[in-house]
JSON list of C-alpha atoms in Angstrom, two decimals:
[
{"chain": "K", "resi": 245, "resn": "ASN", "atom": "CA", "xyz": [43.73, 20.75, 82.87]},
{"chain": "K", "resi": 246, "resn": "SER", "atom": "CA", "xyz": [45.78, 22.07, 80.00]},
{"chain": "K", "resi": 247, "resn": "SER", "atom": "CA", "xyz": [46.07, 21.83, 76.22]},
{"chain": "K", "resi": 248, "resn": "THR", "atom": "CA", "xyz": [49.67, 20.58, 76.43]},
{"chain": "K", "resi": 249, "resn": "TYR", "atom": "CA", "xyz": [51.48, 17.94, 78.46]},
{"chain": "K", "resi": 250, "resn": "THR", "atom": "CA", "xyz": [55.14, 16.92, 78.49]},
{"chain": "K", "resi": 251, "resn": "VAL", "atom": "CA", "xyz": [55.83, 13.30, 79.43]},
{"chain": "K", "resi": 252, "resn": "GLN", "atom": "CA", "xyz": [57.51, 13.09, 82.85]},
{"chain": "K", "resi": 253, "resn": "ASP", "atom": "CA", "xyz": [60.27, 10.71, 83.98]},
{"chain": "K", "resi": 254, "resn": "THR", "atom": "CA", "xyz": [57.83, 8.64, 86.03]},
{"chain": "K", "resi": 255, "resn": "ASP", "atom": "CA", "xyz": [55.04, 8.37, 83.43]},
{"chain": "K", "resi": 256, "resn": "PHE", "atom": "CA", "xyz": [54.12, 4.97, 82.02]},
{"chain": "K", "resi": 257, "resn": "ALA", "atom": "CA", "xyz": [50.40, 5.27, 81.24]},
{"chain": "K", "resi": 258, "resn": "ILE", "atom": "CA", "xyz": [48.80, 8.61, 80.46]},
{"chain": "K", "resi": 259, "resn": "PHE", "atom": "CA", "xyz": [44.99, 8.64, 80.64]},
{"chain": "K", "resi": 260, "resn": "VAL", "atom": "CA", "xyz": [43.46, 11.66, 78.91]},
{"chain": "K", "resi": 261, "resn": "ASN", "atom": "CA", "xyz": [39.93, 13.01, 79.29]},
{"chain": "K", "resi": 262, "resn": "THR", "atom": "CA", "xyz": [39.15, 15.68, 76.69]},
{"chain": "K", "resi": 263, "resn": "ARG", "atom": "CA", "xyz": [35.41, 15.73, 77.47]},
{"chain": "K", "resi": 264, "resn": "PRO", "atom": "CA", "xyz": [33.70, 19.03, 78.42]},
{"chain": "K", "resi": 265, "resn": "THR", "atom": "CA", "xyz": [34.47, 20.42, 81.87]},
{"chain": "K", "resi": 266, "resn": "ALA", "atom": "CA", "xyz": [30.97, 19.56, 83.09]},
{"chain": "K", "resi": 267, "resn": "GLN", "atom": "CA", "xyz": [31.94, 15.93, 82.43]},
{"chain": "K", "resi": 268, "resn": "ASN", "atom": "CA", "xyz": [35.25, 16.30, 84.33]},
{"chain": "K", "resi": 269, "resn": "GLY", "atom": "CA", "xyz": [37.34, 16.71, 81.18]},
{"chain": "K", "resi": 270, "resn": "ILE", "atom": "CA", "xyz": [39.74, 19.40, 79.98]},
{"chain": "K", "resi": 271, "resn": "ASN", "atom": "CA", "xyz": [37.35, 20.49, 77.20]},
{"chain": "K", "resi": 272, "resn": "SER", "atom": "CA", "xyz": [40.03, 20.90, 74.54]},
{"chain": "K", "resi": 273, "resn": "SER", "atom": "CA", "xyz": [42.36, 19.02, 72.25]},
{"chain": "K", "resi": 274, "resn": "LEU", "atom": "CA", "xyz": [45.64, 17.99, 73.86]},
{"chain": "K", "resi": 275, "resn": "SER", "atom": "CA", "xyz": [49.24, 17.77, 72.63]},
{"chain": "K", "resi": 276, "resn": "ILE", "atom": "CA", "xyz": [51.51, 15.35, 74.45]},
{"chain": "K", "resi": 277, "resn": "THR", "atom": "CA", "xyz": [55.26, 15.82, 73.93]},
{"chain": "K", "resi": 278, "resn": "LEU", "atom": "CA", "xyz": [57.47, 12.76, 74.11]},
{"chain": "K", "resi": 279, "resn": "PRO", "atom": "CA", "xyz": [60.92, 12.91, 75.73]},
{"chain": "K", "resi": 280, "resn": "LEU", "atom": "CA", "xyz": [64.04, 12.34, 73.64]},
{"chain": "K", "resi": 281, "resn": "ALA", "atom": "CA", "xyz": [64.18, 8.67, 72.65]},
{"chain": "K", "resi": 282, "resn": "ALA", "atom": "CA", "xyz": [67.95, 8.54, 73.28]},
{"chain": "K", "resi": 283, "resn": "GLU", "atom": "CA", "xyz": [67.45, 9.36, 76.95]},
{"chain": "K", "resi": 284, "resn": "TYR", "atom": "CA", "xyz": [65.09, 6.40, 77.51]},
{"chain": "K", "resi": 285, "resn": "PRO", "atom": "CA", "xyz": [66.25, 3.26, 75.63]},
{"chain": "K", "resi": 286, "resn": "GLY", "atom": "CA", "xyz": [63.50, 0.65, 75.63]},
{"chain": "K", "resi": 287, "resn": "ARG", "atom": "CA", "xyz": [61.02, 2.85, 77.47]},
{"chain": "K", "resi": 288, "resn": "ILE", "atom": "CA", "xyz": [57.37, 2.04, 76.86]},
{"chain": "K", "resi": 289, "resn": "LEU", "atom": "CA", "xyz": [54.60, 4.64, 77.12]},
{"chain": "K", "resi": 290, "resn": "ILE", "atom": "CA", "xyz": [50.85, 4.18, 76.80]},
{"chain": "K", "resi": 291, "resn": "VAL", "atom": "CA", "xyz": [48.51, 7.06, 75.92]},
{"chain": "K", "resi": 292, "resn": "LYS", "atom": "CA", "xyz": [44.80, 6.28, 76.37]},
{"chain": "K", "resi": 293, "resn": "ASP", "atom": "CA", "xyz": [41.67, 8.27, 75.54]},
{"chain": "K", "resi": 294, "resn": "ALA", "atom": "CA", "xyz": [40.06, 7.65, 78.92]},
{"chain": "K", "resi": 295, "resn": "GLY", "atom": "CA", "xyz": [37.20, 10.07, 78.29]},
{"chain": "K", "resi": 296, "resn": "GLY", "atom": "CA", "xyz": [36.03, 8.57, 75.01]},
{"chain": "K", "resi": 297, "resn": "TYR", "atom": "CA", "xyz": [35.95, 11.98, 73.35]},
{"chain": "K", "resi": 298, "resn": "SER", "atom": "CA", "xyz": [39.06, 12.19, 71.16]},
{"chain": "K", "resi": 299, "resn": "ASP", "atom": "CA", "xyz": [37.07, 12.21, 67.92]},
{"chain": "K", "resi": 300, "resn": "THR", "atom": "CA", "xyz": [35.91, 15.69, 68.99]},
{"chain": "K", "resi": 301, "resn": "ASN", "atom": "CA", "xyz": [38.99, 16.92, 70.87]},
{"chain": "K", "resi": 302, "resn": "VAL", "atom": "CA", "xyz": [41.97, 15.21, 69.23]},
{"chain": "K", "resi": 303, "resn": "ILE", "atom": "CA", "xyz": [44.91, 13.95, 71.27]},
{"chain": "K", "resi": 304, "resn": "THR", "atom": "CA", "xyz": [48.21, 14.56, 69.44]},
{"chain": "K", "resi": 305, "resn": "ILE", "atom": "CA", "xyz": [51.44, 12.81, 70.42]},
{"chain": "K", "resi": 306, "resn": "GLN", "atom": "CA", "xyz": [54.47, 14.73, 69.17]},
{"chain": "K", "resi": 307, "resn": "ARG", "atom": "CA", "xyz": [58.22, 14.29, 69.08]},
{"chain": "K", "resi": 308, "resn": "THR", "atom": "CA", "xyz": [60.95, 16.26, 70.76]},
{"chain": "K", "resi": 309, "resn": "GLY", "atom": "CA", "xyz": [63.93, 17.66, 68.84]},
{"chain": "K", "resi": 310, "resn": "GLY", "atom": "CA", "xyz": [64.83, 15.70, 65.72]},
{"chain": "K", "resi": 311, "resn": "ASP", "atom": "CA", "xyz": [63.22, 12.43, 66.86]},
{"chain": "K", "resi": 312, "resn": "VAL", "atom": "CA", "xyz": [60.63, 10.72, 64.66]},
{"chain": "K", "resi": 313, "resn": "ILE", "atom": "CA", "xyz": [57.74, 8.37, 65.30]},
{"chain": "K", "resi": 314, "resn": "ASP", "atom": "CA", "xyz": [57.55, 5.19, 63.21]},
{"chain": "K", "resi": 315, "resn": "GLY", "atom": "CA", "xyz": [60.41, 6.23, 60.95]},
{"chain": "K", "resi": 316, "resn": "THR", "atom": "CA", "xyz": [59.16, 9.50, 59.46]},
{"chain": "K", "resi": 317, "resn": "GLN", "atom": "CA", "xyz": [56.35, 11.10, 61.41]},
{"chain": "K", "resi": 318, "resn": "THR", "atom": "CA", "xyz": [56.78, 14.15, 63.64]},
{"chain": "K", "resi": 319, "resn": "SER", "atom": "CA", "xyz": [53.43, 13.51, 65.36]},
{"chain": "K", "resi": 320, "resn": "ILE", "atom": "CA", "xyz": [50.55, 11.04, 65.47]},
{"chain": "K", "resi": 321, "resn": "ASN", "atom": "CA", "xyz": [46.93, 11.52, 66.48]},
{"chain": "K", "resi": 322, "resn": "LEU", "atom": "CA", "xyz": [44.79, 9.47, 68.76]},
{"chain": "K", "resi": 323, "resn": "ALA", "atom": "CA", "xyz": [41.58, 10.45, 67.04]},
{"chain": "K", "resi": 324, "resn": "SER", "atom": "CA", "xyz": [39.29, 7.51, 67.71]},
{"chain": "K", "resi": 325, "resn": "ASP", "atom": "CA", "xyz": [37.13, 7.42, 70.82]},
{"chain": "K", "resi": 326, "resn": "ASN", "atom": "CA", "xyz": [38.56, 5.24, 73.60]},
{"chain": "K", "resi": 327, "resn": "GLY", "atom": "CA", "xyz": [41.63, 4.49, 71.48]},
{"chain": "K", "resi": 328, "resn": "ASP", "atom": "CA", "xyz": [45.19, 4.17, 72.68]},
{"chain": "K", "resi": 329, "resn": "LYS", "atom": "CA", "xyz": [48.75, 4.25, 71.41]},
{"chain": "K", "resi": 330, "resn": "LYS", "atom": "CA", "xyz": [51.62, 2.24, 72.82]},
{"chain": "K", "resi": 331, "resn": "LEU", "atom": "CA", "xyz": [55.07, 3.59, 72.04]},
{"chain": "K", "resi": 332, "resn": "MET", "atom": "CA", "xyz": [58.59, 2.28, 72.61]},
{"chain": "K", "resi": 333, "resn": "SER", "atom": "CA", "xyz": [61.89, 4.13, 72.35]},
{"chain": "K", "resi": 334, "resn": "ASN", "atom": "CA", "xyz": [64.67, 2.58, 70.29]},
{"chain": "K", "resi": 335, "resn": "GLY", "atom": "CA", "xyz": [67.27, 4.44, 72.37]},
{"chain": "K", "resi": 336, "resn": "GLY", "atom": "CA", "xyz": [68.34, 6.48, 69.35]},
{"chain": "K", "resi": 337, "resn": "THR", "atom": "CA", "xyz": [66.13, 8.96, 67.55]},
{"chain": "K", "resi": 338, "resn": "MET", "atom": "CA", "xyz": [62.89, 7.00, 67.15]},
{"chain": "K", "resi": 339, "resn": "TRP", "atom": "CA", "xyz": [59.71, 6.10, 68.95]},
{"chain": "K", "resi": 340, "resn": "PHE", "atom": "CA", "xyz": [57.78, 3.16, 67.50]},
{"chain": "K", "resi": 341, "resn": "THR", "atom": "CA", "xyz": [54.12, 2.35, 67.93]},
{"chain": "K", "resi": 342, "resn": "ILE", "atom": "CA", "xyz": [53.79, -1.21, 69.19]}
]
C-alpha cells in the first residue's frame, strides 16, 4: 500500500491494484523502479494491472541510474485497464519490452 515500489531480487511478476481502498486497492498511481539492468542479465519481469484501474491511477515503470527502456525512454506507463508490460534486461544499460 504505497505510491512507490522498488523491484526486489525475488520478483518475477508484480500484480498491481490501484483501485480505491474500499475495493482492496492502494487508491493511487504507482511508480515501480526497475533494478540496474547490468546486475540482472537476461532477467524477465512482468508488471500487470491486476485491479483493472490503471486508466484512472496510472502505473509507471521507471529506470534506475542511467539505464533506459527500449533504447531511449526513462519510463513507460501501463495506462490501459488490465494491461501488462513484460521487460527483459540486456545485461548492460537497457530494459526492453517484449
